[in-house]
Amino acid sequence: VRGGLHVSFKLQDKEPGPVSDTVLTLLEEPQTFFVVVASPAYQGAFRFEAAFYPGHYLVFEPPTHWRLVSSIEEGKTILDFMLVDYGTMFKYVTLEEALVPVVQKLGGDRAFVDIEAIRRDPGVARYFQTTLNK
C-alpha cells in the first residue's frame, strides 16, 4: 500500500470509547495518530498515547489483543513497551510462543505429535540455543 499502514483505533461518535479496538488503516485520519512518550515506570520503555485524546493509551492484553484504553487494569494490560533490535528478539520469546506454531505446523491441532519431531524443528533448536543458551 503506497504510503503505508499504521495502527489506528476505531472512533465512536468521533471519540474513542473507554476500550477501542485497533485496526490497520491507511494514513488518513490524523485524529488516530499516536505520540510516543517515555514510560515513567521503566527506564528505556515507551508508551503510545493517542495524540488527540490525552490519557488514552495503546495496550496489549495477552494473549492477542491490542486496544486503546482510558484506564489500566493492573496485571491485565501491558502499557510499557521496549524497542529492541530484531536480532535480540529471541531473548524475549516465551516457550509457548516457540512451541505452539511448531506443534500446529506438525498437525498438533488435529492429532498427537511425536516429541522427537518437535525437537528436530530448527526453530525449537534456535529457541533453546539463543534464549536459554543450551
mmCIF file of C-alpha atoms in Angstrom:
data_model
loop_
_atom_site.group_PDB
_atom_site.id
_atom_site.type_symbol
_atom_site.label_atom_id
_atom_site.label_comp_id
_atom_site.label_asym_id
_atom_site.label_seq_id
_atom_site.Cartn_x
_atom_site.Cartn_y
_atom_site.Cartn_z
ATOM 1 C CA VAL A 1 0.000 0.000 0.000
ATOM 2 C CA ARG A 2 1.502 3.294 -1.043
ATOM 3 C CA GLY A 3 2.165 5.492 1.972
ATOM 4 C CA GLY A 4 1.952 2.520 4.313
ATOM 5 C CA LEU A 5 -0.415 1.424 7.008
ATOM 6 C CA HIS A 6 -0.465 2.365 10.643
ATOM 7 C CA VAL A 7 -2.031 1.102 13.828
ATOM 8 C CA SER A 8 -5.198 3.095 14.337
ATOM 9 C CA PHE A 9 -8.229 2.841 16.570
ATOM 10 C CA LYS A 10 -11.941 2.924 15.993
ATOM 11 C CA LEU A 11 -13.813 6.067 16.945
ATOM 12 C CA GLN A 12 -17.346 6.030 18.349
ATOM 13 C CA ASP A 13 -19.160 9.294 17.643
ATOM 14 C CA LYS A 14 -15.787 10.918 16.847
ATOM 15 C CA GLU A 15 -14.384 9.874 20.244
ATOM 16 C CA PRO A 16 -12.574 6.742 21.382
ATOM 17 C CA GLY A 17 -14.624 4.631 23.757
ATOM 18 C CA PRO A 18 -13.314 3.504 27.163
ATOM 19 C CA VAL A 19 -11.949 0.494 25.250
ATOM 20 C CA SER A 20 -11.444 0.802 21.482
ATOM 21 C CA ASP A 21 -10.287 -1.944 19.147
ATOM 22 C CA THR A 22 -7.254 -1.265 16.997
ATOM 23 C CA VAL A 23 -7.055 -1.718 13.237
ATOM 24 C CA LEU A 24 -4.534 -1.254 10.436
ATOM 25 C CA THR A 25 -5.554 1.722 8.309
ATOM 26 C CA LEU A 26 -4.197 3.980 5.629
ATOM 27 C CA LEU A 27 -2.629 7.199 6.843
ATOM 28 C CA GLU A 28 -5.896 9.107 6.509
ATOM 29 C CA GLU A 29 -7.164 10.033 9.955
ATOM 30 C CA PRO A 30 -4.773 12.258 11.942
ATOM 31 C CA GLN A 31 -7.084 12.084 14.972
ATOM 32 C CA THR A 32 -5.955 8.456 15.362
ATOM 33 C CA PHE A 33 -2.224 9.195 15.478
ATOM 34 C CA PHE A 34 -0.091 8.260 18.480
ATOM 35 C CA VAL A 35 2.577 10.154 20.377
ATOM 36 C CA VAL A 36 5.442 8.142 21.846
ATOM 37 C CA VAL A 37 6.184 9.137 25.441
ATOM 38 C CA ALA A 38 8.796 7.842 27.855
ATOM 39 C CA SER A 39 7.486 5.388 30.416
ATOM 40 C CA PRO A 40 7.577 6.731 33.971
ATOM 41 C CA ALA A 41 7.749 3.144 35.254
ATOM 42 C CA TYR A 42 10.587 1.570 33.224
ATOM 43 C CA GLN A 43 13.805 3.162 32.060
ATOM 44 C CA GLY A 44 14.145 2.873 28.271
ATOM 45 C CA ALA A 45 10.495 1.875 27.767
ATOM 46 C CA PHE A 46 7.804 3.817 25.900
ATOM 47 C CA ARG A 47 4.051 4.340 25.947
ATOM 48 C CA PHE A 48 1.897 5.105 22.934
ATOM 49 C CA GLU A 49 -0.649 7.815 23.773
ATOM 50 C CA ALA A 50 -3.416 8.906 21.397
ATOM 51 C CA ALA A 51 -2.275 12.282 20.060
ATOM 52 C CA PHE A 52 -5.714 13.904 20.116
ATOM 53 C CA TYR A 53 -7.036 12.074 23.208
ATOM 54 C CA PRO A 54 -4.700 12.501 26.198
ATOM 55 C CA GLY A 55 -4.940 9.670 28.703
ATOM 56 C CA HIS A 56 -5.848 7.064 26.074
ATOM 57 C CA TYR A 57 -3.046 4.524 25.574
ATOM 58 C CA LEU A 58 -2.331 1.629 23.250
ATOM 59 C CA VAL A 59 -2.082 -1.521 25.377
ATOM 60 C CA PHE A 60 -1.556 -5.223 24.866
ATOM 61 C CA GLU A 61 -3.930 -7.605 26.632
ATOM 62 C CA PRO A 62 -2.476 -11.112 26.430
ATOM 63 C CA PRO A 63 -2.712 -13.314 24.606
ATOM 64 C CA THR A 64 -3.719 -11.485 21.408
ATOM 65 C CA HIS A 65 -5.494 -8.144 21.947
ATOM 66 C CA TRP A 66 -4.230 -4.657 21.051
ATOM 67 C CA ARG A 67 -6.574 -1.970 22.326
ATOM 68 C CA LEU A 68 -6.805 1.701 23.084
ATOM 69 C CA VAL A 69 -7.910 2.206 26.694
ATOM 70 C CA SER A 70 -8.502 5.104 29.022
ATOM 71 C CA SER A 71 -7.953 3.106 32.216
ATOM 72 C CA ILE A 72 -5.354 0.479 33.020
ATOM 73 C CA GLU A 73 -6.206 -2.780 34.768
ATOM 74 C CA GLU A 74 -3.164 -3.722 36.835
ATOM 75 C CA GLY A 75 -1.879 -7.171 35.879
ATOM 76 C CA LYS A 76 -4.170 -7.414 32.834
ATOM 77 C CA THR A 77 -2.817 -4.838 30.407
ATOM 78 C CA ILE A 78 0.701 -4.162 29.199
ATOM 79 C CA LEU A 79 1.219 -0.447 28.773
ATOM 80 C CA ASP A 80 5.004 -0.054 28.564
ATOM 81 C CA PHE A 81 6.947 -1.278 25.540
ATOM 82 C CA MET A 82 10.638 -1.585 24.767
ATOM 83 C CA LEU A 83 12.034 -1.260 21.280
ATOM 84 C CA VAL A 84 14.729 -3.856 20.691
ATOM 85 C CA ASP A 85 16.927 -4.873 17.813
ATOM 86 C CA TYR A 86 15.261 -7.716 15.926
ATOM 87 C CA GLY A 87 18.405 -9.815 16.373
ATOM 88 C CA THR A 88 17.863 -9.839 20.153
ATOM 89 C CA MET A 89 14.132 -10.521 19.906
ATOM 90 C CA PHE A 90 14.562 -14.235 20.649
ATOM 91 C CA LYS A 91 15.642 -13.392 24.213
ATOM 92 C CA TYR A 92 12.056 -12.297 24.889
ATOM 93 C CA VAL A 93 10.147 -15.168 23.254
ATOM 94 C CA THR A 94 8.260 -17.419 25.671
ATOM 95 C CA LEU A 95 8.356 -21.208 25.452
ATOM 96 C CA GLU A 96 4.704 -21.210 24.406
ATOM 97 C CA GLU A 97 5.422 -18.737 21.567
ATOM 98 C CA ALA A 98 8.226 -21.007 20.370
ATOM 99 C CA LEU A 99 6.385 -24.345 20.577
ATOM 100 C CA VAL A 100 2.764 -23.646 19.591
ATOM 101 C CA PRO A 101 3.496 -22.722 15.933
ATOM 102 C CA VAL A 102 5.707 -25.794 15.534
ATOM 103 C CA VAL A 103 3.120 -28.153 17.028
ATOM 104 C CA GLN A 104 0.417 -26.623 14.808
ATOM 105 C CA LYS A 105 2.641 -26.934 11.730
ATOM 106 C CA LEU A 106 3.154 -30.623 12.542
ATOM 107 C CA GLY A 107 -0.614 -31.186 12.807
ATOM 108 C CA GLY A 108 -0.919 -30.955 16.583
ATOM 109 C CA ASP A 109 -4.241 -29.176 16.270
ATOM 110 C CA ARG A 110 -5.674 -32.428 14.816
ATOM 111 C CA ALA A 111 -3.684 -35.241 16.454
ATOM 112 C CA PHE A 112 -0.832 -36.050 18.812
ATOM 113 C CA VAL A 113 2.642 -35.028 17.639
ATOM 114 C CA ASP A 114 5.834 -37.011 18.211
ATOM 115 C CA ILE A 115 8.102 -35.152 20.651
ATOM 116 C CA GLU A 116 11.122 -36.034 18.508
ATOM 117 C CA ALA A 117 9.595 -34.164 15.551
ATOM 118 C CA ILE A 118 9.293 -31.082 17.752
ATOM 119 C CA ARG A 119 12.897 -31.448 18.970
ATOM 120 C CA ARG A 120 14.171 -31.691 15.354
ATOM 121 C CA ASP A 121 12.492 -28.438 14.292
ATOM 122 C CA PRO A 122 15.135 -25.747 13.571
ATOM 123 C CA GLY A 123 13.021 -23.053 15.256
ATOM 124 C CA VAL A 124 12.829 -25.011 18.501
ATOM 125 C CA ALA A 125 16.581 -25.649 18.435
ATOM 126 C CA ARG A 126 17.224 -21.929 17.801
ATOM 127 C CA TYR A 127 14.933 -21.018 20.705
ATOM 128 C CA PHE A 128 16.869 -23.148 23.170
ATOM 129 C CA GLN A 129 20.234 -22.012 21.804
ATOM 130 C CA THR A 130 19.511 -18.277 21.794
ATOM 131 C CA THR A 131 17.050 -17.897 24.644
ATOM 132 C CA LEU A 132 18.198 -20.422 27.181
ATOM 133 C CA ASN A 133 21.826 -20.705 25.973
ATOM 134 C CA LYS A 134 21.580 -24.524 25.884
#
